[in-house]
PDB file of C-alpha atoms in Angstrom:
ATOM      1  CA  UNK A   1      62.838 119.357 178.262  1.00 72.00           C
ATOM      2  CA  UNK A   2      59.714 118.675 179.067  1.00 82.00           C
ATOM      3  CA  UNK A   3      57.189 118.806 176.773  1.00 91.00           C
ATOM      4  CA  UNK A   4      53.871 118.332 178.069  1.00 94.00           C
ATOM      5  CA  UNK A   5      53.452 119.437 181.437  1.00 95.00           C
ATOM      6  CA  UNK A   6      50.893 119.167 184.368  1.00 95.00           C
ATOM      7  CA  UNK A   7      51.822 121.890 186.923  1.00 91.00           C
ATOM      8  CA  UNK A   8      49.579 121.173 189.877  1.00 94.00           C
ATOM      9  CA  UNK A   9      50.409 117.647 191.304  1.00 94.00           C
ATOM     10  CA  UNK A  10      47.448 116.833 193.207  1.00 96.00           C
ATOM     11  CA  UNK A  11      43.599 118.863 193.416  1.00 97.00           C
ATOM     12  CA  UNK A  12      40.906 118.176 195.997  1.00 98.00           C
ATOM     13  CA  UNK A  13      37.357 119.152 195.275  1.00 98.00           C
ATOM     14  CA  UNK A  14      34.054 118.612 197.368  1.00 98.00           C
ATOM     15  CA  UNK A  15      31.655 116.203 195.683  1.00 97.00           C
ATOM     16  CA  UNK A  16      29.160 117.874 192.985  1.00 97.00           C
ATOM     17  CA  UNK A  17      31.683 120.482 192.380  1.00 97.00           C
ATOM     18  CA  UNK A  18      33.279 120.873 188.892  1.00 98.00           C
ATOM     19  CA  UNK A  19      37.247 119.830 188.707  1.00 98.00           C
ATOM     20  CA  UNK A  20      38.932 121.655 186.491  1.00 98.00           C
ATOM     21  CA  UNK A  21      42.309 119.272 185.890  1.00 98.00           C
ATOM     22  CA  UNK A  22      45.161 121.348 183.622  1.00 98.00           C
ATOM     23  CA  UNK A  23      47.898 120.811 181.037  1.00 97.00           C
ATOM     24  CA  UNK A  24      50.410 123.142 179.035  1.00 97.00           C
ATOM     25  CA  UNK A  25      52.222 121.565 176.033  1.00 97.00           C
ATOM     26  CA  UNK A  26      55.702 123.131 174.321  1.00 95.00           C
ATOM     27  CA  UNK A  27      55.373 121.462 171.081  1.00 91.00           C
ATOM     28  CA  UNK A  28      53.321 122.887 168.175  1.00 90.00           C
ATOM     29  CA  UNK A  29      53.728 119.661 165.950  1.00 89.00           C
ATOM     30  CA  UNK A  30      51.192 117.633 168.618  1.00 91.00           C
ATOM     31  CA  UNK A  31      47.981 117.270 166.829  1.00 88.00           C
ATOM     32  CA  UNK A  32      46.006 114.931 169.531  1.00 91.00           C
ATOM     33  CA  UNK A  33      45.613 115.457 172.935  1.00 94.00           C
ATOM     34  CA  UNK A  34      44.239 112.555 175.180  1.00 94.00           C
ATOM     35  CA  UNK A  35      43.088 112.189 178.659  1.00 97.00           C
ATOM     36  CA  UNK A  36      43.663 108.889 180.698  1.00 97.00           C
ATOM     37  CA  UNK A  37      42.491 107.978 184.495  1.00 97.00           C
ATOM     38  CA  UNK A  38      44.257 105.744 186.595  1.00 95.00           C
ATOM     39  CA  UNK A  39      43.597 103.698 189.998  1.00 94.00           C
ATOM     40  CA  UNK A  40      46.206 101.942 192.137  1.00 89.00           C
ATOM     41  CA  UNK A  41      47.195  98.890 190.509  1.00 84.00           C
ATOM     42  CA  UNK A  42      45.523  98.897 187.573  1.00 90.00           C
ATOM     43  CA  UNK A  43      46.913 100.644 184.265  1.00 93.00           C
ATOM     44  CA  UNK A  44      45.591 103.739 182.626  1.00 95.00           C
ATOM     45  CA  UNK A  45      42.363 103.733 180.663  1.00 95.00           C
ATOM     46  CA  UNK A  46      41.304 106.145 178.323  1.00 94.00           C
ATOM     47  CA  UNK A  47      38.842 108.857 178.792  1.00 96.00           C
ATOM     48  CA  UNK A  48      38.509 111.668 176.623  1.00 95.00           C
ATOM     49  CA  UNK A  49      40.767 113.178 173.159  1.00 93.00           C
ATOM     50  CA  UNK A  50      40.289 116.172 171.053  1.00 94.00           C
ATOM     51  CA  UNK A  51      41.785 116.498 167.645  1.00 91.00           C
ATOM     52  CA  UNK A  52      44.217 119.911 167.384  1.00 91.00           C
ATOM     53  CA  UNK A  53      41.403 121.104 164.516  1.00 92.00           C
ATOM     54  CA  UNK A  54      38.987 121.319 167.361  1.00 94.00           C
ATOM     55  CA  UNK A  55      38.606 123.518 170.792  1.00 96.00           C
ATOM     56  CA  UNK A  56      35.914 121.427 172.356  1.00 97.00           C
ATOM     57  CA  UNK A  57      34.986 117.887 172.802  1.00 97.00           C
ATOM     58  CA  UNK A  58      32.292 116.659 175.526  1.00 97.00           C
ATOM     59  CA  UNK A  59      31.596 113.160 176.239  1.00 96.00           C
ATOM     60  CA  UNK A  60      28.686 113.116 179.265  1.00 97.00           C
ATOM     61  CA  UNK A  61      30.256 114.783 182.621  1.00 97.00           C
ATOM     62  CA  UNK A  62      33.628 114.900 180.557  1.00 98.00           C
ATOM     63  CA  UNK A  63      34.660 118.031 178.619  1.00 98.00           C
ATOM     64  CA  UNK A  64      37.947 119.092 177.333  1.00 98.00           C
ATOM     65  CA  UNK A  65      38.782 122.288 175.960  1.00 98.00           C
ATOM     66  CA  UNK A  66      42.012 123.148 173.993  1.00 97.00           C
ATOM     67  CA  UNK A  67      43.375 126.440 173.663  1.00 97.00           C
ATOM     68  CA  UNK A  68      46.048 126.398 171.135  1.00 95.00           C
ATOM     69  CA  UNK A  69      47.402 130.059 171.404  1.00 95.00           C
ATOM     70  CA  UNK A  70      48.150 129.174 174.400  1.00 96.00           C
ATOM     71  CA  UNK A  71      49.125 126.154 174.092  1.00 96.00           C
ATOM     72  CA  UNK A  72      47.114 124.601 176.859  1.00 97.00           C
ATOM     73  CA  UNK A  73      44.146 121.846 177.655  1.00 97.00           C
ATOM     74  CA  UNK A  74      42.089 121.655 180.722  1.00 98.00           C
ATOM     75  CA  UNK A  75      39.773 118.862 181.369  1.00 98.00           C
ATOM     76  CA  UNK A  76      36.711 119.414 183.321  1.00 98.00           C
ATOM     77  CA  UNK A  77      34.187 117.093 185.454  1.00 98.00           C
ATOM     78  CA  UNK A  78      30.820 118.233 185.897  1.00 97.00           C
ATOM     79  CA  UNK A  79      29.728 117.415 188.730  1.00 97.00           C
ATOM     80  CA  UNK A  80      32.456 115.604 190.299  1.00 98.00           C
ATOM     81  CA  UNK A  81      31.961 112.169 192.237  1.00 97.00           C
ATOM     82  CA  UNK A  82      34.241 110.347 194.719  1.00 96.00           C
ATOM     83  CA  UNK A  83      34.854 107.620 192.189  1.00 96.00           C
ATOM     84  CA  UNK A  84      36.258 110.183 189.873  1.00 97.00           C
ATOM     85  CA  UNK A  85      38.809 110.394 192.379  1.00 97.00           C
ATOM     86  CA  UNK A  86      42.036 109.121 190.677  1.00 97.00           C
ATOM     87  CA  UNK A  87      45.505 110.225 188.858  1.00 96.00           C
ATOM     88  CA  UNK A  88      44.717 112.009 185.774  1.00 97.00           C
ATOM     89  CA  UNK A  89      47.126 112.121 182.785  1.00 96.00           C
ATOM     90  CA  UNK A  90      47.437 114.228 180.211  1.00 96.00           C
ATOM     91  CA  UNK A  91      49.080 112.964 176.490  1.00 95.00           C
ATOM     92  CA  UNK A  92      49.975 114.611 173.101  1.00 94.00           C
ATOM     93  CA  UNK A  93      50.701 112.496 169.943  1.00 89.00           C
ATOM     94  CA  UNK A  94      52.579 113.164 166.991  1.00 81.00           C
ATOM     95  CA  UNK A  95      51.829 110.487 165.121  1.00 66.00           C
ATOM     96  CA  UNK A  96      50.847 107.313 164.955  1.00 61.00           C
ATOM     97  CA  UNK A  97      49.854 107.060 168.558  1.00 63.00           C
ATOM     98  CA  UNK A  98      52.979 107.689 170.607  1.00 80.00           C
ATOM     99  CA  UNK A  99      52.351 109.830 172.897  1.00 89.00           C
ATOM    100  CA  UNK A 100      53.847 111.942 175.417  1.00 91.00           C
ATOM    101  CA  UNK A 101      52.844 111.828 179.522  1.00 94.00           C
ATOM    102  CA  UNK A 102      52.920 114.611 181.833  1.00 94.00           C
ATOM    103  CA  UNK A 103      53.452 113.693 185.091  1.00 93.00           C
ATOM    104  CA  UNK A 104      49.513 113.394 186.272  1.00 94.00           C
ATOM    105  CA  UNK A 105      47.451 115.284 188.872  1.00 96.00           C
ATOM    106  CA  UNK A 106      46.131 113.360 191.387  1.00 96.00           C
ATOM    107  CA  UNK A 107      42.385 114.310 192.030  1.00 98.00           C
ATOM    108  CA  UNK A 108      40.609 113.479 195.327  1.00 98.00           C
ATOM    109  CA  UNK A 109      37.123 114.303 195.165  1.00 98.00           C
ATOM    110  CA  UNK A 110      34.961 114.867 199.025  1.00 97.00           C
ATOM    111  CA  UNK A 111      31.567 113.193 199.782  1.00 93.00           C
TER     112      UNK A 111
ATOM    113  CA  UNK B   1      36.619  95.248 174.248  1.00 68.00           C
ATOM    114  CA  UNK B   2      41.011  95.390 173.529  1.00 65.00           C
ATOM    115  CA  UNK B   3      42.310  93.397 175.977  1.00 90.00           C
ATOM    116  CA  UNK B   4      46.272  93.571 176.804  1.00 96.00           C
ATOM    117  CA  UNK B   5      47.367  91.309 179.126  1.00 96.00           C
ATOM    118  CA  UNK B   6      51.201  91.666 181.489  1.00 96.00           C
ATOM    119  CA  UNK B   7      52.679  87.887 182.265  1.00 90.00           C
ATOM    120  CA  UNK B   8      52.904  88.961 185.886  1.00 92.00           C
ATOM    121  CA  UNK B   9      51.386  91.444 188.288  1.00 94.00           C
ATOM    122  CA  UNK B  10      54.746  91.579 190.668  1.00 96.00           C
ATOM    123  CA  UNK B  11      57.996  90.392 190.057  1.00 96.00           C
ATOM    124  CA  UNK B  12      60.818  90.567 192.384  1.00 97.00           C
ATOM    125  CA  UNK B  13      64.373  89.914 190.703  1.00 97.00           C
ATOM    126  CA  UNK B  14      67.660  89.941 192.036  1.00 97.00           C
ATOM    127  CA  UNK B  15      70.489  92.627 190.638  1.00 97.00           C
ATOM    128  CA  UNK B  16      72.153  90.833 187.676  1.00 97.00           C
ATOM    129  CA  UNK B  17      69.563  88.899 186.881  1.00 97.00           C
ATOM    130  CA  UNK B  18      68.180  89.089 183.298  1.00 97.00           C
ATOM    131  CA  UNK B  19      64.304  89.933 183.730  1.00 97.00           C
ATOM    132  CA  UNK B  20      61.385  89.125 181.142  1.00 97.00           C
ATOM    133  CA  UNK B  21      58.647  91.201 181.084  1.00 97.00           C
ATOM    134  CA  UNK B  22      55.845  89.732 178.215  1.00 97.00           C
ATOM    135  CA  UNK B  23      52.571  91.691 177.144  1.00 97.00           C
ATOM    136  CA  UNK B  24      50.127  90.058 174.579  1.00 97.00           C
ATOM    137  CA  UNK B  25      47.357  92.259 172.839  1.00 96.00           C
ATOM    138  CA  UNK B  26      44.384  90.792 171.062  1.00 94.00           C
ATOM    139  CA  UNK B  27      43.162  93.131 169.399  1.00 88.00           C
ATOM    140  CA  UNK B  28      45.190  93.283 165.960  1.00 89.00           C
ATOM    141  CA  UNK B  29      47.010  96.542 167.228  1.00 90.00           C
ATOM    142  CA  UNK B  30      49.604  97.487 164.975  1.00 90.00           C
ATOM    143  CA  UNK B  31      51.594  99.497 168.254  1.00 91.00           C
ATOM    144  CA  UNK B  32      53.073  98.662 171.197  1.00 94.00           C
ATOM    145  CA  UNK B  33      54.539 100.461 173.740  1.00 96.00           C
ATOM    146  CA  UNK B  34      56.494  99.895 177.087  1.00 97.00           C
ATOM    147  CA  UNK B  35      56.407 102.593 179.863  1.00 97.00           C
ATOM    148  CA  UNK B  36      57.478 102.675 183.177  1.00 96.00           C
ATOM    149  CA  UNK B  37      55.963 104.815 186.003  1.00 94.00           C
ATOM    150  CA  UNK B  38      57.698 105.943 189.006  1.00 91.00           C
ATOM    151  CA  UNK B  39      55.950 108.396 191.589  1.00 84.00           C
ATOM    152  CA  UNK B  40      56.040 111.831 190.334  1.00 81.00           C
ATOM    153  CA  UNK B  41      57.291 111.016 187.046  1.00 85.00           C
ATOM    154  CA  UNK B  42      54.599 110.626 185.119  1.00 87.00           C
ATOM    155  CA  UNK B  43      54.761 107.680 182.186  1.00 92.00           C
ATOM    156  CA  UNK B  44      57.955 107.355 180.567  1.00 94.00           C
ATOM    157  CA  UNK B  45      58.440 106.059 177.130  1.00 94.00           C
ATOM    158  CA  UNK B  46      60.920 102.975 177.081  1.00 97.00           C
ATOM    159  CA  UNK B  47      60.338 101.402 173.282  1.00 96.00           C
ATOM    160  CA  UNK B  48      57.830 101.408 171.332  1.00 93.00           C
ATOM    161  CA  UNK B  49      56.956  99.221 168.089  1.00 94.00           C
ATOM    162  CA  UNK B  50      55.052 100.218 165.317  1.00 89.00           C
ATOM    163  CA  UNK B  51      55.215  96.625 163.329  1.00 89.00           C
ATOM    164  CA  UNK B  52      56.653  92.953 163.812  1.00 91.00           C
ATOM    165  CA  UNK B  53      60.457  93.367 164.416  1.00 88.00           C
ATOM    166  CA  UNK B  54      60.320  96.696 164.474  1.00 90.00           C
ATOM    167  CA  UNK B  55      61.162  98.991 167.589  1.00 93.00           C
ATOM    168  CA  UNK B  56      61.949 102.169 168.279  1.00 92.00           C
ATOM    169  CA  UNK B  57      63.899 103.986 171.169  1.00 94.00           C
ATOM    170  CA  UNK B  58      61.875 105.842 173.808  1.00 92.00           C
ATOM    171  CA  UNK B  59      63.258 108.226 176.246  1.00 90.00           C
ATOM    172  CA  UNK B  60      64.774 106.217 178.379  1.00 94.00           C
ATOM    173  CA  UNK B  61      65.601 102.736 176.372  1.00 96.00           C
ATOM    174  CA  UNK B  62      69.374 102.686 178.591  1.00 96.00           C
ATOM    175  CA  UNK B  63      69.329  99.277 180.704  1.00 96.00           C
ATOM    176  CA  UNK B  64      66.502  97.904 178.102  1.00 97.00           C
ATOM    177  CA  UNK B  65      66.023  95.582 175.305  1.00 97.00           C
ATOM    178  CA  UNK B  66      62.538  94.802 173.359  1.00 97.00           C
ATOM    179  CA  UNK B  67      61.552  91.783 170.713  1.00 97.00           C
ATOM    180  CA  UNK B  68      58.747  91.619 169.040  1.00 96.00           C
ATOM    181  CA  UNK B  69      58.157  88.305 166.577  1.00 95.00           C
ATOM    182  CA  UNK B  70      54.949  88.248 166.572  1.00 95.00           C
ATOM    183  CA  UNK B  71      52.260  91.179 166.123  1.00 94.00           C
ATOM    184  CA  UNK B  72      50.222  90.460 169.340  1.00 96.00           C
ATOM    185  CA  UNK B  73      53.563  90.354 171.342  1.00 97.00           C
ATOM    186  CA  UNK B  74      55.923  92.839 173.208  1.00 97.00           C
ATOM    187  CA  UNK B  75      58.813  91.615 175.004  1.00 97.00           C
ATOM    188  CA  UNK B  76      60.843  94.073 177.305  1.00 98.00           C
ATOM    189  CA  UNK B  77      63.990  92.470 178.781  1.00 98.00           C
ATOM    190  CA  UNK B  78      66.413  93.567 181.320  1.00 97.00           C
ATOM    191  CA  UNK B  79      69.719  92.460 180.384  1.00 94.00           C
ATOM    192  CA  UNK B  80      71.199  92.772 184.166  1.00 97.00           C
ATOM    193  CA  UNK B  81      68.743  94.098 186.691  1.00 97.00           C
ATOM    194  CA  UNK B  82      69.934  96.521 188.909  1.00 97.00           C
ATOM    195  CA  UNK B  83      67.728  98.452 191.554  1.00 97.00           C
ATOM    196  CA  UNK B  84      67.044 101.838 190.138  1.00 96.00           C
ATOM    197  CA  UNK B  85      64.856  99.694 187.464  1.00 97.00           C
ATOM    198  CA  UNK B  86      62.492  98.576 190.682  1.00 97.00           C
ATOM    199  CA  UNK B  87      59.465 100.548 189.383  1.00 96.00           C
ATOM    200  CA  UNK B  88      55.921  99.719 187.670  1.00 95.00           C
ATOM    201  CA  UNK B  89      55.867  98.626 184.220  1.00 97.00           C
ATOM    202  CA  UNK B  90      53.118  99.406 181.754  1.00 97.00           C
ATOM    203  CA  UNK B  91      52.908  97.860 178.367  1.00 97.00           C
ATOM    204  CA  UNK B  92      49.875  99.266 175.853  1.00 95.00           C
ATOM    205  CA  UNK B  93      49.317  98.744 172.389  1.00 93.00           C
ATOM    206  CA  UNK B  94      47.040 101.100 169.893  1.00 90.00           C
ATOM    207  CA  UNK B  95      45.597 100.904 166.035  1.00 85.00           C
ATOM    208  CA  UNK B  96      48.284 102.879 164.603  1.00 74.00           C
ATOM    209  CA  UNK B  97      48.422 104.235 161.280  1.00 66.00           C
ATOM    210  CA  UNK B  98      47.851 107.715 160.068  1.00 61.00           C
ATOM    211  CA  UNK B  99      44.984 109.337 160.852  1.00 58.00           C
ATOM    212  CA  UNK B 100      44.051 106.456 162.801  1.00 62.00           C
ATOM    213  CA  UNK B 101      42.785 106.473 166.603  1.00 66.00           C
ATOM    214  CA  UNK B 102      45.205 107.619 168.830  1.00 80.00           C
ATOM    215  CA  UNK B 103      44.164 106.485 171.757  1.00 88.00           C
ATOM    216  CA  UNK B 104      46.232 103.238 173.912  1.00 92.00           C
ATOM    217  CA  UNK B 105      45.075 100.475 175.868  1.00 93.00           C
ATOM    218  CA  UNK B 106      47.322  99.357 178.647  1.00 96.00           C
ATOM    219  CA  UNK B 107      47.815  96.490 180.667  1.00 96.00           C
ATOM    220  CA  UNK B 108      47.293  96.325 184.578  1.00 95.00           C
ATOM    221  CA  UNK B 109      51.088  96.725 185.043  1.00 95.00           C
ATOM    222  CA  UNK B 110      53.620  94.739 186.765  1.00 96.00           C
ATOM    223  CA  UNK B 111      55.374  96.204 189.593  1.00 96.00           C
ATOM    224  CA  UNK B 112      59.336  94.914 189.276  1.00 97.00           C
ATOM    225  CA  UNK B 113      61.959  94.520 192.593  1.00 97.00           C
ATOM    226  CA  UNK B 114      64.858  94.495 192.000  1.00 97.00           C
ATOM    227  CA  UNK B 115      66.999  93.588 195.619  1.00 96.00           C
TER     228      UNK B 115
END
């Protein structure tokens, strides 16, 4: 069962665009949701988190928005440059800081 | 700036072999974690640790060992290699704690063979 979930595998946008990257989650007991970007060879890095007490958070082109009715994030680039062009993970913690993967999106974004 | 460093970048191990994967954080993290990603898989959750000599099972800990003596290190060992653990290994660590940032740090990785 998987519990956090990133349907589309991969999304290609053209440069100045916004990318709009999504994620469902299953479990109601997750209380953070983060948002890591990864090259090749090198290992994730954080980018962006929202607490579950929150719907918003915005960090300069970074915004993510959590919709817990619905059990879904999104996290959206405004506007979008070719070195944004990576895999994209979304996470859920419990506690303590272990946290659960989906599978990534893999965003390619057009000069 | 957290810095978590991965003994090696690539490894490549023969099946049977028993396989030593170190990761040393140094930032006083009281977690540690070891994933492994394979393509379309996302990050998978091997063990985790939460304190010095203490480890927890992840979702897939079958085929895996972990020690940790010493808070800034995370050992993952493969008893006997065998090739469907070829894949890339990510170790992380992160403050822990309740109500404390949730956010990891990972290493660059090490991408294991097995042959």
């Amino acid at each position: 069962d998987q519990q956090v979930k990133q349907n589309s595998p991969s999304l290609s946008v053209q440069e100045g665009r916004i990318s709009i990257l999504n994620c469902d989650y299953t479990n109601s007991m997750f209380d953070y949701f983060l948002w890591y970007k990864k090259y090749p060879a090198e290992g994730p890095t954080f980018l962006i988190s929202i607490s579950s007490i929150k719907d918003k958070n915005e960090d300069g082109r970074f915004t993510v928005f959590l919709n817990k009715s619905a059990k879904h994030l999104s996290l959206h680039i405004v506007p979008s440059q070719p070195g944004d062009s990576a895999v994209y993970f979304c996470a859920a913690s419990v506690w303590g800081g272990k946290s659960t993967f989906g599978d990534g999106t893999t965003l390619t974004v057009k000069p | 700036d957290v810095k978590v460093t991965q003994s090696s970048r690539y490894l490549v191990k023969r099946t049977g072999e028993k396989v030593f994967l170190e990761c040393v954080q140094d930032m006083d993290h009281e977690n540690m974690f070891w994933y492994r990603q394979d393509p379309g898989l996302g990050l998978r959750l091997i063990y985790f640790s939460y304190d010095v000599k203490m480890k927890e099972k992840g979702d897939i800990p079958e085929g895996y060992s972990v020690s940790r003596e010493k808070k800034e290190r995370f050992s993952l060992i493969l008893e006997s290699a065998s090739t469907n653990q070829t894949s890339m290994y990510l170790c992380a660590s992160s403050l822990g704690g309740t109500g404390r940032s949730h956010e990891q740090y990972f290493g660059p990785g090490t991408r294991l063979t097995v042959t």
